[in-house]
Amino acid sequence: MRGSHVPATGTITVTDWPDPQATEPGQLVVRMLHASICGSDLHVVFHGLLHSEGPRRPGYPGHEGVGVVVQSRSPHVREGSLVLTVPQGEMGGCFAELQLVDDRHVVELPAGTDPTDSRQLRRLMMAQQYGTCLYAMRQFWPVETPARRAHTCVVMGAGSAGLFFVEEARRLGFEHVVASDLDPGRLEVARGLGATPVHVPEQDLGEVVAEVSGGRGADLVIEAVGHDVLRDQAVDLAADRGVVGFFGLPERHGPTDIPLWTAFRKNLRLQCSVAAQAEPGLTSFREALRRISEGEIDVEHCLGPELPLERLPEAMQRAEEHRPGDIKLTVTP
């Protein structure tokens, strides 16, 4: 089969690999129909977060995909099932014609899904990204008694995850949602979803947040990019007793500075979110699939350019450059 190979940081190719075989109980082989590029894939390939096992794994680091089960050693997932694959991020294998995965990391697509309808499949594939956002938001903004003040939410980064956070913040009743990004096109999508867009660095995010919050600061700030400077700014933007949610991957392994004195004086809650794929029952991914299939959430803005697997290196470089209009890129084996 053909699949991606990441031999070292900064290099990704497509090469031949042996076809995987399901040999252990619970294992599945999925023929991939579509995969999409996540920001964390860029961190892995280009930014020094390559896992030590990555060079030996076909399809790495792809972890957002849909496909059909062609071999099953599981009593729970039959051959021929259409599934969303949600492998652990550090062991993803979606950038390949075939993926070996276990039955704990797939969710069957809704009944009636048409395997020949590429657009429908790509819409449902967004449940992987959206599911991680639902999982994160339940940690950032859990139900509390008494309820927290939900006046201003700031989302830093208007990529696919950031836009999903915008939609979820609106669903949760925030009076003001502010979205910042470098790309005016992404910000127009955020505006259409109900956010106040801030084009940085041309606009001062702090000034906008102060204006919409009446000088109080943001009750919730979500850093959805993964840049140290933005994490520092997120703490500055937060209101007293607010919440700062760290969703973007750190820039490096090892220690990272956080303005702890400011966080301490404001009595902030700093909450990280990772490993939605380990959630018991994959509840957030199942809920994401339901909402997308029933039209409760808008994912059309994510259905951007589609490139064949053989052009994966080009697609990854394109995603790294954040070309205007490229909110989400699809790779099709």
Short mmCIF file of C-alpha atoms in Angstrom, two decimals:
data_model
loop_
_atom_site.label_atom_id
_atom_site.label_comp_id
_atom_site.label_asym_id
_atom_site.label_seq_id
_atom_site.Cartn_x
_atom_site.Cartn_y
_atom_site.Cartn_z
CA MET A 1 0.00 0.00 0.00
CA ARG A 2 0.95 3.66 -0.28
CA GLY A 3 1.30 5.74 2.84
CA SER A 4 3.10 8.70 4.35
CA HIS A 5 6.55 8.44 5.89
CA VAL A 6 8.15 10.96 8.25
CA PRO A 7 11.82 9.95 8.52
CA ALA A 8 12.90 13.12 10.32
CA THR A 9 11.63 16.54 11.34
CA GLY A 10 10.93 18.64 8.26
CA THR A 11 10.46 15.76 5.83
CA ILE A 12 7.32 13.90 4.77
CA THR A 13 7.06 11.60 1.77
CA VAL A 14 4.66 9.01 0.34
CA THR A 15 6.11 5.55 -0.12
CA ASP A 16 5.28 1.82 -0.27
CA TRP A 17 4.53 -0.07 2.94
CA PRO A 18 3.40 -3.67 3.54
CA ASP A 19 -0.37 -4.04 3.75
CA PRO A 20 -1.36 -4.17 7.43
CA GLN A 21 -3.11 -7.29 8.77
CA ALA A 22 -5.49 -7.58 11.72
CA THR A 23 -3.93 -10.38 13.77
CA GLU A 24 -4.92 -9.49 17.34
CA PRO A 25 -8.40 -9.52 18.93
CA GLY A 26 -10.08 -6.15 18.47
CA GLN A 27 -7.92 -5.08 15.55
CA LEU A 28 -9.35 -3.68 12.31
CA VAL A 29 -7.97 -2.79 8.90
CA VAL A 30 -9.70 0.25 7.44
CA ARG A 31 -9.47 1.26 3.80
CA MET A 32 -9.19 5.04 4.06
CA LEU A 33 -11.56 7.10 1.94
CA HIS A 34 -10.54 10.54 3.18
CA ALA A 35 -8.18 12.06 5.74
CA SER A 36 -7.69 15.65 6.82
CA ILE A 37 -4.70 17.63 8.02
CA CYS A 38 -4.71 18.85 11.61
CA GLY A 39 -2.59 21.63 13.05
CA SER A 40 -0.97 19.09 15.36
CA ASP A 41 0.24 17.20 12.25
CA LEU A 42 2.16 20.33 11.31
CA HIS A 43 3.72 20.49 14.78
CA VAL A 44 4.85 16.88 14.37
CA VAL A 45 6.29 17.17 10.87
CA PHE A 46 7.73 20.68 10.92
CA HIS A 47 8.06 21.89 14.51
CA GLY A 48 10.06 19.26 16.38
CA LEU A 49 7.31 17.17 18.01
CA LEU A 50 8.06 13.98 16.05
CA HIS A 51 7.31 10.87 18.12
CA SER A 52 10.18 8.39 18.39
CA GLU A 53 8.00 5.71 16.74
CA GLY A 54 6.83 8.03 13.97
CA PRO A 55 9.46 7.12 11.35
CA ARG A 56 8.39 3.48 11.58
CA ARG A 57 4.65 4.06 11.24
CA PRO A 58 2.85 4.15 7.87
CA GLY A 59 0.30 6.93 7.51
CA TYR A 60 1.81 8.90 10.39
CA PRO A 61 0.87 11.43 11.76
CA GLY A 62 -2.65 11.51 10.26
CA HIS A 63 -5.37 10.97 12.86
CA GLU A 64 -8.52 12.43 11.25
CA GLY A 65 -10.13 10.08 8.76
CA VAL A 66 -13.09 8.11 7.46
CA GLY A 67 -13.03 4.74 5.76
CA VAL A 68 -14.53 1.29 5.37
CA VAL A 69 -13.55 -1.74 7.44
CA VAL A 70 -12.07 -4.41 5.16
CA GLN A 71 -10.81 -6.79 7.86
CA SER A 72 -12.11 -7.20 11.40
CA ARG A 73 -11.01 -9.20 14.42
CA SER A 74 -13.64 -7.44 16.53
CA PRO A 75 -17.06 -8.73 17.58
CA HIS A 76 -18.25 -5.12 17.74
CA VAL A 77 -17.36 -3.81 14.28
CA ARG A 78 -18.26 -5.80 11.20
CA GLU A 79 -16.46 -5.78 7.87
CA GLY A 80 -18.03 -3.32 5.47
CA SER A 81 -18.79 -0.77 8.21
CA LEU A 82 -18.16 2.88 7.46
CA VAL A 83 -16.24 4.40 10.34
CA LEU A 84 -14.68 7.57 11.69
CA THR A 85 -11.15 6.64 12.78
CA VAL A 86 -9.80 8.43 15.87
CA PRO A 87 -6.41 6.84 16.63
CA GLN A 88 -4.30 8.30 19.38
CA GLY A 89 -2.58 11.34 17.91
CA GLU A 90 0.96 10.09 18.45
CA MET A 91 0.09 6.81 16.71
CA GLY A 92 -2.07 8.11 13.85
CA GLY A 93 -2.02 6.32 10.53
CA CYS A 94 -4.72 8.00 8.43
CA PHE A 95 -2.43 9.21 5.64
CA ALA A 96 -2.38 5.80 3.96
CA GLU A 97 -4.50 3.58 1.76
CA LEU A 98 -4.99 1.16 4.67
CA GLN A 99 -4.89 1.81 8.41
CA LEU A 100 -4.49 -0.70 11.24
CA VAL A 101 -6.51 0.46 14.23
CA ASP A 102 -8.33 -1.15 17.17
CA ASP A 103 -12.07 -1.13 17.78
CA ARG A 104 -11.68 1.30 20.70
CA HIS A 105 -10.67 4.05 18.29
CA VAL A 106 -13.40 3.96 15.66
CA VAL A 107 -16.99 5.19 15.64
CA GLU A 108 -19.45 3.89 13.07
CA LEU A 109 -20.91 6.54 10.80
CA PRO A 110 -24.67 7.15 10.94
CA ALA A 111 -26.96 4.66 9.23
CA GLY A 112 -27.69 5.65 5.66
CA THR A 113 -24.29 7.23 5.01
CA ASP A 114 -23.54 6.90 1.30
CA PRO A 115 -20.00 5.52 0.76
CA THR A 116 -19.94 7.12 -2.70
CA ASP A 117 -20.92 10.61 -1.49
CA SER A 118 -17.55 12.27 -1.00
CA ARG A 119 -18.99 15.50 0.36
CA GLN A 120 -21.10 13.72 2.96
CA LEU A 121 -18.10 11.66 4.06
CA ARG A 122 -15.92 14.74 4.35
CA ARG A 123 -18.57 16.52 6.42
CA LEU A 124 -18.78 13.57 8.81
CA MET A 125 -14.98 13.39 8.99
CA MET A 126 -15.05 16.82 10.66
CA ALA A 127 -16.48 15.02 13.72
CA GLN A 128 -12.91 14.12 14.67
CA GLN A 129 -11.85 17.76 15.03
CA TYR A 130 -15.21 18.86 16.37
CA GLY A 131 -15.20 15.99 18.86
CA THR A 132 -11.88 17.11 20.31
CA CYS A 133 -13.36 20.60 20.71
CA LEU A 134 -16.47 19.28 22.49
CA TYR A 135 -14.24 17.24 24.79
CA ALA A 136 -12.10 20.30 25.49
CA MET A 137 -15.02 22.66 26.09
CA ARG A 138 -16.50 20.30 28.67
CA GLN A 139 -13.24 20.68 30.57
CA PHE A 140 -12.85 24.41 29.98
CA TRP A 141 -16.47 25.28 30.80
CA PRO A 142 -18.13 22.48 32.81
CA VAL A 143 -21.58 22.83 34.34
CA GLU A 144 -21.11 24.48 37.73
CA THR A 145 -23.39 25.62 40.54
CA PRO A 146 -23.70 28.53 40.72
CA ALA A 147 -23.10 29.02 37.00
CA ARG A 148 -20.09 31.06 35.96
CA ARG A 149 -20.61 34.43 34.32
CA ALA A 150 -20.69 33.78 30.56
CA HIS A 151 -20.26 37.25 29.14
CA THR A 152 -17.09 37.25 27.01
CA CYS A 153 -15.22 34.37 25.38
CA VAL A 154 -12.03 34.87 23.37
CA VAL A 155 -10.89 32.29 20.83
CA MET A 156 -7.30 32.76 19.69
CA GLY A 157 -6.96 31.21 16.24
CA ALA A 158 -9.74 30.80 13.66
CA GLY A 159 -8.70 27.54 12.07
CA SER A 160 -11.13 24.63 12.04
CA ALA A 161 -10.80 24.06 15.80
CA GLY A 162 -11.09 27.75 16.62
CA LEU A 163 -14.22 28.09 14.52
CA PHE A 164 -15.76 25.08 16.25
CA PHE A 165 -14.99 26.75 19.59
CA VAL A 166 -16.73 29.89 18.34
CA GLU A 167 -19.84 27.87 17.52
CA GLU A 168 -19.75 26.05 20.84
CA ALA A 169 -19.29 29.26 22.84
CA ARG A 170 -22.34 30.70 21.11
CA ARG A 171 -24.28 27.52 21.92
CA LEU A 172 -23.28 27.88 25.58
CA GLY A 173 -24.75 31.37 25.72
CA PHE A 174 -21.75 33.70 25.79
CA GLU A 175 -22.94 37.23 25.06
CA HIS A 176 -19.75 38.12 23.19
CA VAL A 177 -17.35 35.81 21.36
CA VAL A 178 -14.16 37.39 20.04
CA ALA A 179 -12.05 35.50 17.48
CA SER A 180 -8.53 36.54 16.48
CA ASP A 181 -6.44 35.37 13.53
CA LEU A 182 -3.94 36.50 10.90
CA ASP A 183 -6.18 35.48 7.98
CA PRO A 184 -9.03 37.86 7.02
CA GLY A 185 -10.83 35.04 5.20
CA ARG A 186 -11.02 32.89 8.31
CA LEU A 187 -12.19 35.88 10.29
CA GLU A 188 -15.04 36.45 7.86
CA VAL A 189 -16.17 32.88 8.55
CA ALA A 190 -15.93 33.60 12.28
CA ARG A 191 -18.02 36.74 11.79
CA GLY A 192 -20.66 34.68 10.01
CA LEU A 193 -20.74 32.31 12.98
CA GLY A 194 -21.47 35.18 15.36
CA ALA A 195 -18.00 36.24 16.52
CA THR A 196 -16.41 39.66 16.69
CA PRO A 197 -13.35 39.26 14.41
CA VAL A 198 -9.97 40.73 15.30
CA HIS A 199 -7.33 40.81 12.57
CA VAL A 200 -3.99 40.69 14.38
CA PRO A 201 -1.55 42.38 14.45
CA GLU A 202 -3.38 45.19 12.64
CA GLN A 203 -5.95 45.32 15.45
CA ASP A 204 -5.19 45.24 19.16
CA LEU A 205 -6.90 42.18 20.63
CA GLY A 206 -6.60 43.52 24.17
CA GLU A 207 -8.38 46.74 23.26
CA VAL A 208 -11.25 44.87 21.60
CA VAL A 209 -11.66 42.53 24.58
CA ALA A 210 -11.63 45.48 26.99
CA GLU A 211 -14.31 47.22 24.92
CA VAL A 212 -16.75 44.29 24.62
CA SER A 213 -16.24 43.17 28.23
CA GLY A 214 -16.61 46.64 29.74
CA GLY A 215 -12.99 46.52 30.93
CA ARG A 216 -13.49 43.34 32.94
CA GLY A 217 -11.64 40.92 30.66
CA ALA A 218 -12.72 37.60 29.20
CA ASP A 219 -14.48 35.00 31.31
CA LEU A 220 -13.03 32.28 29.05
CA VAL A 221 -9.97 32.48 26.80
CA ILE A 222 -9.16 29.55 24.50
CA GLU A 223 -5.69 29.36 22.96
CA ALA A 224 -6.27 27.21 19.86
CA VAL A 225 -2.98 27.77 18.01
CA GLY A 226 -0.15 26.47 20.18
CA HIS A 227 2.16 29.49 20.46
CA ASP A 228 3.89 30.48 23.70
CA VAL A 229 3.30 34.18 23.09
CA LEU A 230 -0.43 33.55 22.76
CA ARG A 231 -0.56 31.59 26.00
CA ASP A 232 1.04 34.56 27.75
CA GLN A 233 -1.49 36.90 26.17
CA ALA A 234 -4.38 34.59 27.08
CA VAL A 235 -3.54 34.97 30.76
CA ASP A 236 -3.41 38.75 30.36
CA LEU A 237 -6.80 38.84 28.60
CA ALA A 238 -8.62 36.75 31.21
CA ALA A 239 -10.87 38.37 33.79
CA ASP A 240 -10.37 37.85 37.52
CA ARG A 241 -11.48 34.30 38.39
CA GLY A 242 -11.68 33.50 34.69
CA VAL A 243 -10.69 30.36 32.82
CA VAL A 244 -7.87 29.93 30.33
CA GLY A 245 -8.10 26.84 28.12
CA PHE A 246 -4.95 25.56 26.43
CA PHE A 247 -5.91 23.55 23.33
CA GLY A 248 -3.01 24.13 20.93
CA LEU A 249 -0.01 21.82 21.36
CA PRO A 250 3.05 23.30 23.08
CA GLU A 251 5.80 24.46 20.77
CA ARG A 252 8.35 22.05 22.23
CA HIS A 253 8.92 19.20 24.64
CA GLY A 254 10.03 20.24 28.10
CA PRO A 255 9.35 23.33 30.23
CA THR A 256 7.36 26.28 28.91
CA ASP A 257 7.06 29.63 30.67
CA ILE A 258 3.61 30.77 31.78
CA PRO A 259 2.99 34.13 33.54
CA LEU A 260 2.13 32.38 36.77
CA TRP A 261 2.25 35.52 38.92
CA THR A 262 -0.47 37.14 36.82
CA ALA A 263 -2.52 33.94 36.83
CA PHE A 264 -2.10 33.64 40.59
CA ARG A 265 -3.13 37.23 41.30
CA LYS A 266 -6.20 36.86 39.08
CA ASN A 267 -7.13 33.52 40.66
CA LEU A 268 -7.39 31.95 37.20
CA ARG A 269 -8.11 28.34 36.34
CA LEU A 270 -5.64 27.12 33.72
CA GLN A 271 -7.01 24.04 31.96
CA CYS A 272 -5.28 21.91 29.33
CA SER A 273 -7.10 19.51 27.03
CA VAL A 274 -5.54 16.50 25.33
CA ALA A 275 -6.27 12.87 24.46
CA ALA A 276 -9.96 13.05 23.59
CA GLN A 277 -9.31 9.67 21.93
CA ALA A 278 -8.98 8.15 25.42
CA GLU A 279 -12.41 9.35 26.57
CA PRO A 280 -14.47 6.34 27.75
CA GLY A 281 -16.95 5.41 25.05
CA LEU A 282 -15.64 8.16 22.75
CA THR A 283 -18.67 10.17 23.88
CA SER A 284 -17.56 13.49 22.40
CA PHE A 285 -16.88 12.01 18.95
CA ARG A 286 -20.26 10.28 18.93
CA GLU A 287 -21.99 13.51 19.90
CA ALA A 288 -20.06 15.37 17.19
CA LEU A 289 -21.19 12.86 14.56
CA ARG A 290 -24.79 13.19 15.69
CA ARG A 291 -24.75 16.98 15.58
CA ILE A 292 -23.15 17.09 12.14
CA SER A 293 -25.44 14.44 10.65
CA GLU A 294 -28.54 16.17 12.07
CA GLY A 295 -27.44 19.62 10.89
CA GLU A 296 -26.98 21.14 14.36
CA ILE A 297 -23.45 22.35 13.60
CA ASP A 298 -22.06 24.09 10.54
CA VAL A 299 -18.98 22.39 9.05
CA GLU A 300 -19.24 23.55 5.44
CA HIS A 301 -16.49 26.12 5.95
CA CYS A 302 -14.08 23.23 6.64
CA LEU A 303 -14.58 21.53 3.28
CA GLY A 304 -11.62 23.14 1.59
CA PRO A 305 -9.18 21.86 -1.06
CA GLU A 306 -8.90 18.12 -1.69
CA LEU A 307 -5.61 16.60 -2.85
CA PRO A 308 -4.65 13.00 -3.66
CA LEU A 309 -2.44 11.08 -1.24
CA GLU A 310 0.52 11.28 -3.60
CA ARG A 311 0.46 15.08 -3.18
CA LEU A 312 0.49 14.89 0.63
CA PRO A 313 3.87 16.67 0.95
CA GLU A 314 2.44 19.56 -1.09
CA ALA A 315 -0.72 19.56 1.01
CA MET A 316 1.26 19.64 4.25
CA GLN A 317 3.39 22.53 3.04
CA ARG A 318 0.27 24.36 1.90
CA ALA A 319 -1.29 23.89 5.34
CA GLU A 320 1.93 25.07 7.00
CA GLU A 321 1.81 28.29 4.95
CA HIS A 322 -1.79 29.01 6.00
CA ARG A 323 -2.83 30.01 2.51
CA PRO A 324 -5.93 32.23 2.40
CA GLY A 325 -9.11 30.17 2.28
CA ASP A 326 -7.48 26.91 3.35
CA ILE A 327 -9.24 26.27 6.64
CA LYS A 328 -9.03 22.47 6.28
CA LEU A 329 -7.29 20.36 3.64
CA THR A 330 -8.46 16.87 2.69
CA VAL A 331 -6.15 14.09 1.50
CA THR A 332 -7.76 11.29 -0.49
CA PRO A 333 -5.94 7.94 -0.95
#
